[in-house]
Structure formats: C-alpha cells, structure tokens
XYZ file of C-alpha atoms in Angstrom:
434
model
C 84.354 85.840 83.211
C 85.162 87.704 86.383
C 84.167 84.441 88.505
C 86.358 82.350 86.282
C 89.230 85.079 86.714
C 88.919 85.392 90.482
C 88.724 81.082 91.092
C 91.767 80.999 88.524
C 93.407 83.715 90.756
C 93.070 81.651 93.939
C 93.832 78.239 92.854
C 97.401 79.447 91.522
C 98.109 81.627 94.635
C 97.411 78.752 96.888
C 99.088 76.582 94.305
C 102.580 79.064 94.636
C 102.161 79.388 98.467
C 101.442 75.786 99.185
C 104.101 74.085 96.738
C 106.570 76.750 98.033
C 107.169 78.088 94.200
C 107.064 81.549 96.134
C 106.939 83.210 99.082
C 103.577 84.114 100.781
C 104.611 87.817 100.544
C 105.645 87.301 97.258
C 102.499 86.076 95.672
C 99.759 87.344 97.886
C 100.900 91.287 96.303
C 102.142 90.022 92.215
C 99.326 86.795 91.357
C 96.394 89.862 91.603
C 98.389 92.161 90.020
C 98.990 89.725 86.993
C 95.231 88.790 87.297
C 94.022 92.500 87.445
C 95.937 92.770 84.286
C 94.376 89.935 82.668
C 90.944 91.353 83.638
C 91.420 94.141 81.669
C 92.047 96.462 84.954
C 95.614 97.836 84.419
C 94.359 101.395 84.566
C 92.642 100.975 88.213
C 94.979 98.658 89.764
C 96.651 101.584 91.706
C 93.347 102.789 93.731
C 92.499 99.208 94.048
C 96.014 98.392 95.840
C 95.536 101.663 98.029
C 92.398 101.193 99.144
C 92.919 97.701 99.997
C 96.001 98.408 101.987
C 94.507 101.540 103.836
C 91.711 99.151 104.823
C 94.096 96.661 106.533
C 96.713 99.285 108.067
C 95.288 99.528 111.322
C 95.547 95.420 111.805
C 99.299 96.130 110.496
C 99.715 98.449 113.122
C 98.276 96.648 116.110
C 99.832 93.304 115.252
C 103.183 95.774 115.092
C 102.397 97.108 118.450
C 101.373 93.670 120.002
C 104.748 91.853 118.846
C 106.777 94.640 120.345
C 104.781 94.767 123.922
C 104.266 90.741 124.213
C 108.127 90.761 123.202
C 108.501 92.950 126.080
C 107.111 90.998 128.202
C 108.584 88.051 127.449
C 112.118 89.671 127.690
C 111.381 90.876 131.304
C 110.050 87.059 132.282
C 106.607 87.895 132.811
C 106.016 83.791 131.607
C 109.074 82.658 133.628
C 106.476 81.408 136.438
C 103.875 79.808 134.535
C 106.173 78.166 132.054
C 108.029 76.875 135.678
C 104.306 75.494 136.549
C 103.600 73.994 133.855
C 106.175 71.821 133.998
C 105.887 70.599 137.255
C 102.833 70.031 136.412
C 103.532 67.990 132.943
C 106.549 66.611 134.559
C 108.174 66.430 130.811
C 105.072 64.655 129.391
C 104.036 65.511 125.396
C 100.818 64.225 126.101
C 100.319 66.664 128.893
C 102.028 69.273 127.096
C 99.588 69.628 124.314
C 96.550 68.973 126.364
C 97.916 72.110 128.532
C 98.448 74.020 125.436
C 94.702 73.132 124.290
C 92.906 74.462 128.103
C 95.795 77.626 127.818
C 94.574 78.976 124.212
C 91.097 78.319 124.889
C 91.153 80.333 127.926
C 93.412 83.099 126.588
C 91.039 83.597 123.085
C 88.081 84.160 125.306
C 88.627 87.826 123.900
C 88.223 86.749 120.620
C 91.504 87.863 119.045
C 93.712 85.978 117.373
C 96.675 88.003 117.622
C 96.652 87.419 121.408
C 95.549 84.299 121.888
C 98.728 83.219 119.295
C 101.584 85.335 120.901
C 100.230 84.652 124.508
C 100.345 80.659 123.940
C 103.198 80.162 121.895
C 105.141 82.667 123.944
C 104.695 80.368 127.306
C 104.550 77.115 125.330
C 107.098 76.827 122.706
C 110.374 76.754 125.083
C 108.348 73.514 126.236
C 107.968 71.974 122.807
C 111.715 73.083 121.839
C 113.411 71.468 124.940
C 111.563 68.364 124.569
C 111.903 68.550 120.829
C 108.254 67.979 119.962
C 106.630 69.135 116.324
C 105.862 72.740 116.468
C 103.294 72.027 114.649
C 101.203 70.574 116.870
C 101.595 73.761 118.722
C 100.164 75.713 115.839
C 97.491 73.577 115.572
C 95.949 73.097 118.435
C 96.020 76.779 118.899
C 94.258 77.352 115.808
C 91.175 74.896 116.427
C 90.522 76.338 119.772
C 90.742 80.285 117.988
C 88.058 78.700 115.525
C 86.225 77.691 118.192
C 86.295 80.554 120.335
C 86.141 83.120 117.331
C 82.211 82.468 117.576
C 82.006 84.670 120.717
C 79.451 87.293 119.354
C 82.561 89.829 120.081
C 84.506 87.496 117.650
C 84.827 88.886 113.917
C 82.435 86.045 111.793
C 79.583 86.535 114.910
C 79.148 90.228 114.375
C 79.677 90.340 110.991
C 76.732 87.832 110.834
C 74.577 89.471 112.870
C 75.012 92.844 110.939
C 74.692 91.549 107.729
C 71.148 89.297 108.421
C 70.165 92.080 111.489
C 70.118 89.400 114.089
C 71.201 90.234 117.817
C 73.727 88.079 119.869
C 70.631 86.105 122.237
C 68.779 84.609 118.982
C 72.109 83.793 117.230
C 74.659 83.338 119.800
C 72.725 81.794 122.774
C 71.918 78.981 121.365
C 75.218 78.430 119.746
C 76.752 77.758 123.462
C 76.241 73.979 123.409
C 77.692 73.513 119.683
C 80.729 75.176 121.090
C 80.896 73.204 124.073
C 81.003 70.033 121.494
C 83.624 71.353 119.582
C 85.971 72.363 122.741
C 85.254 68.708 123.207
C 86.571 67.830 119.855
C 89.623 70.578 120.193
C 90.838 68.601 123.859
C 90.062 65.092 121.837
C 92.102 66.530 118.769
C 94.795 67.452 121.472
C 95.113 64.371 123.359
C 95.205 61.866 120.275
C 98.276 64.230 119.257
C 99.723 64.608 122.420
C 99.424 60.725 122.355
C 101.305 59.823 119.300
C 104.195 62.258 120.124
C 104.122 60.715 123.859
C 105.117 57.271 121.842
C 107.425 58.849 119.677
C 109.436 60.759 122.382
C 108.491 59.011 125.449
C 108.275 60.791 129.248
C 111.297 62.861 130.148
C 111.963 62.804 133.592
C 113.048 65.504 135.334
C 113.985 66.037 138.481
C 112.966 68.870 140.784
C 116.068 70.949 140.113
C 115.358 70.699 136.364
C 111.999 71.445 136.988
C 113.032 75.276 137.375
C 112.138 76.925 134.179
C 115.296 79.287 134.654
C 117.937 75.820 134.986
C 116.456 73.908 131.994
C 116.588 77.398 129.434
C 112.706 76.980 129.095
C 112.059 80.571 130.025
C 110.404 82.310 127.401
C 112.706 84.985 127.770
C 115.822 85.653 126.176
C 118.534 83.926 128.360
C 120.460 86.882 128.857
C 119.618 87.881 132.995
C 120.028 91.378 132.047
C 116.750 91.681 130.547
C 114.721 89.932 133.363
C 112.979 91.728 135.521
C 111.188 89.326 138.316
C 110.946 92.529 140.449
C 108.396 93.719 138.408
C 106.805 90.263 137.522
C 103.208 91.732 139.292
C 103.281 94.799 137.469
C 103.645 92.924 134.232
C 100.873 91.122 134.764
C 98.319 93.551 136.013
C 99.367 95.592 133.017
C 98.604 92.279 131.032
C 95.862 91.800 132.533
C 94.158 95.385 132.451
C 95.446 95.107 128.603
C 92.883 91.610 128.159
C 90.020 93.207 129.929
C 90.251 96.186 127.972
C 90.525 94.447 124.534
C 87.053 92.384 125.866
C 85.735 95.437 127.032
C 86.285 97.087 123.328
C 86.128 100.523 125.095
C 89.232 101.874 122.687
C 90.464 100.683 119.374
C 92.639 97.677 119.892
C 95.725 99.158 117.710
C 95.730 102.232 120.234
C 95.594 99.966 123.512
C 98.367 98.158 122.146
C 100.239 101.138 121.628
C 99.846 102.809 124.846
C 100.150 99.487 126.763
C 103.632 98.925 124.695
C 104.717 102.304 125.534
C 103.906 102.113 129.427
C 105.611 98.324 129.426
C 109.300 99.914 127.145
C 109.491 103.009 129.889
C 108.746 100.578 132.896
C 110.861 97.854 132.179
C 114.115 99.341 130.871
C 113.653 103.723 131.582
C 116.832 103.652 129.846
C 117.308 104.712 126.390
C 119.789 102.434 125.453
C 118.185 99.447 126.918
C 114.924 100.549 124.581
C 116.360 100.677 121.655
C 118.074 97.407 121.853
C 114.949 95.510 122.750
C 113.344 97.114 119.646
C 115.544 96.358 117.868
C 115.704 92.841 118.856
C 111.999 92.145 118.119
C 112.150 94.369 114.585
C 113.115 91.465 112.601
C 109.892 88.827 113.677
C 107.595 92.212 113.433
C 108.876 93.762 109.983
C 108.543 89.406 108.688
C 104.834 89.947 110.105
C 103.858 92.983 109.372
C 105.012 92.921 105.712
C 102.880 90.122 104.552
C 99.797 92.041 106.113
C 100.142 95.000 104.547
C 101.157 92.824 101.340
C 97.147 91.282 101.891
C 95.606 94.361 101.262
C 96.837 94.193 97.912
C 95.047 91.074 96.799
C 91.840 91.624 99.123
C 91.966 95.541 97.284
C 92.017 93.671 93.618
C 89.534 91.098 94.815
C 86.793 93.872 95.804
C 87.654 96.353 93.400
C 87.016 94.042 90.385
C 84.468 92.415 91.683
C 85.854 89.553 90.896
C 84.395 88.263 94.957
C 80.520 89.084 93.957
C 81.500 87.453 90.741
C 82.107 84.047 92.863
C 79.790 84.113 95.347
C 76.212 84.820 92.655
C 78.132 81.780 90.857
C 78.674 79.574 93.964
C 75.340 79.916 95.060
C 73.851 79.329 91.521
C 75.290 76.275 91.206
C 73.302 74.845 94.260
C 70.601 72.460 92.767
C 66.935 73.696 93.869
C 66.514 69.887 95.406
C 68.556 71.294 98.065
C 67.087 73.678 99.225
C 65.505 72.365 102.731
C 69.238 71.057 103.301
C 70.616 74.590 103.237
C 71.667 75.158 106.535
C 74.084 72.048 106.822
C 75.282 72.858 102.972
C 76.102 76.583 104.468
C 77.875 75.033 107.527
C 80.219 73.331 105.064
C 80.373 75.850 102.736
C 81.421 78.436 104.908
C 84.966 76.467 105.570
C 85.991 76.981 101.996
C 84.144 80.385 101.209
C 86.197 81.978 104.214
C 89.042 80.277 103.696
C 89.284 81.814 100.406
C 87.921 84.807 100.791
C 87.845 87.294 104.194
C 85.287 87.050 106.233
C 84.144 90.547 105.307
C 83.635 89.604 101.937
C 81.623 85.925 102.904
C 79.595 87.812 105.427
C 78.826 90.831 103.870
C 78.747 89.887 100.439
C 77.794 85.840 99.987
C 75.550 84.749 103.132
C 72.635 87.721 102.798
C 72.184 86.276 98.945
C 72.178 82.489 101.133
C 69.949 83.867 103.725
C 67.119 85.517 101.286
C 67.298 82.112 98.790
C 66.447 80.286 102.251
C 63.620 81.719 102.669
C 61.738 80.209 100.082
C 62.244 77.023 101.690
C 61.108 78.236 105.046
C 64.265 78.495 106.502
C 64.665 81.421 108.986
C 68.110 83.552 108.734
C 68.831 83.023 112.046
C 69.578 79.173 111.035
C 71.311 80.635 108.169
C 73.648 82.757 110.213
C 74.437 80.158 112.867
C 75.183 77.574 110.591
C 77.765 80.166 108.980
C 79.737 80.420 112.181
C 80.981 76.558 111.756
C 83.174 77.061 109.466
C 85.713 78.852 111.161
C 87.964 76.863 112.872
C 88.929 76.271 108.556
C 88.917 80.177 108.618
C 91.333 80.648 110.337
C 93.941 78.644 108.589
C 93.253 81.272 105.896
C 96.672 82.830 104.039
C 94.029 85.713 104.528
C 94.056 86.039 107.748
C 96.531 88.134 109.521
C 97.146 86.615 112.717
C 97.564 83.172 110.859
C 100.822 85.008 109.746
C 101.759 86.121 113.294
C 101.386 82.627 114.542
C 103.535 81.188 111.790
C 106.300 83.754 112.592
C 106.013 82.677 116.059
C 106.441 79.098 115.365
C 109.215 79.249 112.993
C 107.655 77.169 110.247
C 106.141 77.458 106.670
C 102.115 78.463 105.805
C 102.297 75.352 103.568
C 103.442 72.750 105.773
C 101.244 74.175 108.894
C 98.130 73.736 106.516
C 98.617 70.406 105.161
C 98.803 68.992 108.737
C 96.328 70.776 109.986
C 93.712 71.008 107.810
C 91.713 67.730 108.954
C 91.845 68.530 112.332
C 90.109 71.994 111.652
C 87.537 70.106 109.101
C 87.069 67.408 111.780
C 86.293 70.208 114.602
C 83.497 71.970 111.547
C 81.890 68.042 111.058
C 81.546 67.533 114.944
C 80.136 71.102 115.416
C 77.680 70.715 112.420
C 76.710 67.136 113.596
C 76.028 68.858 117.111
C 74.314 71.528 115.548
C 71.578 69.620 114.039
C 71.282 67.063 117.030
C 70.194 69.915 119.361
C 68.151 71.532 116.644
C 69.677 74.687 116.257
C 69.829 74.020 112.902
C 67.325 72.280 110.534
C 67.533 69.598 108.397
C-alpha cells in the first residue's frame, strides 16, 4: 500500500511539474501533503514537514550565500577577462562555444559541488550564448553531464554515501572507477561537439572583429553593464578570494554554508565598503536567490513525507523484489541502470542509504562482491542530477532562465547516453562483472 502510495505520489508530481499544470514550488510542498493525507498520516504531517525542512536548511542557506557572493563577483567583473578570452579564442563559433563550456564545467566541478560548478559556468558562459543567440539549453546541459560525471569524485555526494553505506574506502571503490570516468568525459566532449555542431549549422560563424572581440564593447561581460559596479582594480583580489574559496570547499576543512558566508561577507565589504552600495547589490540579487531558495526549502517538505511514511523503504523492498532470481549474476549492470531512475526519484540519501545495502547483501548470493555493487551505483548519476530533487538542479535553472520541464525533456538522452557509455566501459575493463 505504502509502495503503491509513494510511486502514485511521484508519477503525478513529475506529471504536474513536467506538463507545467503547476509550478515546481507549487507541487513539490501540496502533491505529499495530499498523499500524506491519503495515507492515513494527517496527524504527523507537521513533524514530518519540519524535520524534512530542518534537514535541508543548511543547503538553503549555502546556495543563499553562494548566489549572493558569485553575484558579487560577477557585478565587480571578476569574469570580464575570461569571458574576453574566450572569445578570442571561439572567435563567435557555437561549436567552440559549447565545447569550451564542456572543458570549463568539468574543470570547475572538480570539487564536486554542484552549486559551484553551475553559477561559475553559466556566470562566464551565458553572455556568450545570449549574444550569439544560441539555446540555453545546451548550456544547461552540457553542464549537467559533466557534474554527473565529476560527482563520482569520492568527495562527491553518491561516492561517500556509497562507501558508508557498504563500508568500502575510496582506493577499492574509487580507484578503479578513474578509467570509466575518463570514458564518460569522452562521451560529455562527444555530447558537446555533436551539439555545438548542429547549432554551428543553424546559426553559422559570427565574425567578429578584434574591436568586438572586447568582452566590455560587445555587452558580453557577465556583469551588470552599469561601470559603476566594476571593479577591475580589484580583479586579483577577486580571484584569489575565489580561488582560496575552491580550495577550501575541496579541502572540506569548514562547513561549506559557513565558507560561503564568510567569503560573501569579505567580497560585500571589499568591493563596495559603502553601505548604500551593499544594500543595492543585495538587493539586486534577492529576487534570483529568494526564486532559488524557496523551492529548496519547499523539497524538504516532500523528502520529510517521503521518509517519515516510509513510503521510500516501501519502494525500494518492492523494486528489488520484483527482480527475477535468473538475474541475479547480471546484477551489477541491472544496478548501473537502475540507479538512474532510483536517484532520480528519490535523493541520493535515501537510494544509498536505504535501497543499495538491501542490493548489495542479495548480491552476495550470487558471488558478487559489494564493491561491484557500489561502483556500479555511481553510473547513474549524470540522470541524478537532472533530479527535481536536487537542489542545485534548481540553481542552475534559475541561472538559465528556463523551465525544469523543458531542460529535462532535452536533456534526458544525453545524460542516459553518458550512464550507457560509462556502464559499457565499466564492464569492458572489468570493474564490473557480468
């Protein structure tokens, strides 16, 4: 009953989301509700709802912070330079636009975090994609199938959620993972460049001469256009304070939500020490951050109904059960594929912690180690992270300026098509059985 309750819930909230019946902020808080109800839960609902949006207000708060200091910096015209490189170098080329944006937000998610590796990319690449007028979309994705990529880092999310949940450590699980991921930043670059292609013959080359080629004379500073926000005399500072901001989120010496809040607070008093000048720049970036951090807080809503009722163990004992014994030795490769739909529906939290230990012992009976079990979970993620669950999904759509709905439907087979090419690779270098 639960199971049947918690699939029923999903279907119509993607349904709602996806045919654009309502809002993503709408549904994601009232469809669990209205399910909870159903389920005969009206009396816990409320400590349901507050413990699921307790557990997510710390994301809420660092996405805040992170929109308000990357805002910042792109006020003060700290990607002035590099978007100016970049086009010299792409010389007003889609194709090389959206190969560039591929190498840039594989690079920049080396730390693992979406949140960055979305604001940092679309921040120095959408002025490009505006001026030339090419789909934002494209954008979007590609920036999403290298994060599901590079989310396999062992400092990524699924990785140490994996290796807690099976007690694995990062050499037996992530080591040999390092070739797979190779393949599938393979796939991301091929995924780009057959993109970049078609928009090349739908927009053709834009010349542009060396005077256009200044960021500043063509408006493709991603910086507000008014001069009195710029600051190129502190250009350096910016970055080193960038930069030191990166290594410390890799480093994971100090809780990302209060690095972003001391970083944002050093940036504000540096950049504009007066008052007034403060309080207009937040003000400026309020809108985008309260449209962000709205829906996230909104998610803790349904992930709070979906653990509280159970209705998530519910699923999982009931997707697993429904795996024929006959396939057991093919496990592995049935996980890999599994695991795009199991996180895209549910968090990773609740796939990791809940679903793949109950995968892991059932393996064992076919003499399949956990280890395979684990790494074959990771492969699903570059579908992860086109989740309505995740919250830097909803950053990167604010960035963009375009609807959950529309970004999924044309992305979707690219991120299944990067899974398939990392699961192929996966069981051509052995590191999972078949």
């Amino acid at each position: 009953m639960l199971a049947a309750l918690g699939f029923s819930m999903v279907a119509v909230f993607m349904y709602l989301i996806m045919s654009k019946k309502l809002s993503a902020l709408v549904a994601i808080m009232l469809v669990p509700i209205v399910f909870g109800i159903l389920g005969g839960f009206l009396t816990e609902l409320g400590p349901m709802m507050q413990e699921g949006v307790e557990s997510i207000a710390s994301t809420a708060i660092m996405i805040l912070f992170a929109i308000l200091y990357f805002g910042i910096m792109i006020d003060s015209g700290l990607f002035d330079p590099l978007i100016a490189k970049i086009l010299k170098i792409v010389k007003g080329d889609p194709l090389k636009i959206v190969l560039g944006t591929a190498v840039l937000s594989m690079t920049v998610a080396l730390d693992g975090d979406g949140t960055t590796t979305y604001i940092i990319t679309v921040s120095a690449l959408l002025p490009l994609y505006k001026r030339l007028g090419m789909n934002r979309l494209i954008l979007a994705t590609v920036a999403m199938l290298s994060m599901g990529v590079m989310n396999m880092t062992p400092w990524g999310g699924a990785s140490a959620m994996a290796m807690a949940s099976l007690g694995l450590d990062a050499s037996e699980l992530f080591i040999p993972m390092i070739p797979v991921m190779g393949i599938g930043l393979v796939w991301v670059l091929t995924a780009a460049f057959l993109l970049g292609r078609k928009e090349r013959k739908r927009l053709g080359v834009i010349e542009l001469d060396s005077a256009h080629q200044s960021a500043e004379n063509t408006g493709l500073a991603a910086t507000t256009l008014n001069a009195d926000y710029k600051r190129p005399k502190l250009v350096w500072f910016n970055l080193l304070l960038t930069i030191v901001l990166m290594a410390s989120l890799i480093i994971d010496f100090m809780s990302l939500t209060i690095l972003f809040m001391i970083a944002f607070g050093i940036a504000l008093l540096v950049n504009y020490p007066d008052l007034k000048d403060q309080q207009e720049r937040l003000a400026a970036h309020s809108k985008n951050a309260l449209a962000v951090v709205s829906i996230v807080i909104a998610a803790g809503i349904f992930t709070g109904i979906m653990s509280g009722t159970k209705m998530i163990d519910a699923m999982a004992i009931t997707l697993v059960s429904i795996i024929p014994d006959s396939f057991g030795p093919f496990l592995p490769v049935i996980v890999a594929f599994l695991s795009a739909p199991f996180t895209f529906f549910m968090s990773n939290n609740a796939f990791y912690f809940g679903v793949l230990p109950i995968i892991a012992q059932a393996a064992e009976a076919y003499g399949i180690s956990a280890v395979e079990i684990g790494r074959a979970s990771l492969l699903g993620q570059p579908v992860h992270v086109l989740s309505p669950l995740v919250a830097a999904a909803h950053l990167l759509i604010g960035l963009v300026g375009t609807e959950f709905g529309d970004l999924q439907r044309f992305a979707v087979k690219w991120a299944l098509g990067t899974t398939t090419v990392m699961t192929v690779a996966a069981v051509l270098f052995g590191i999972i059985s078949i």
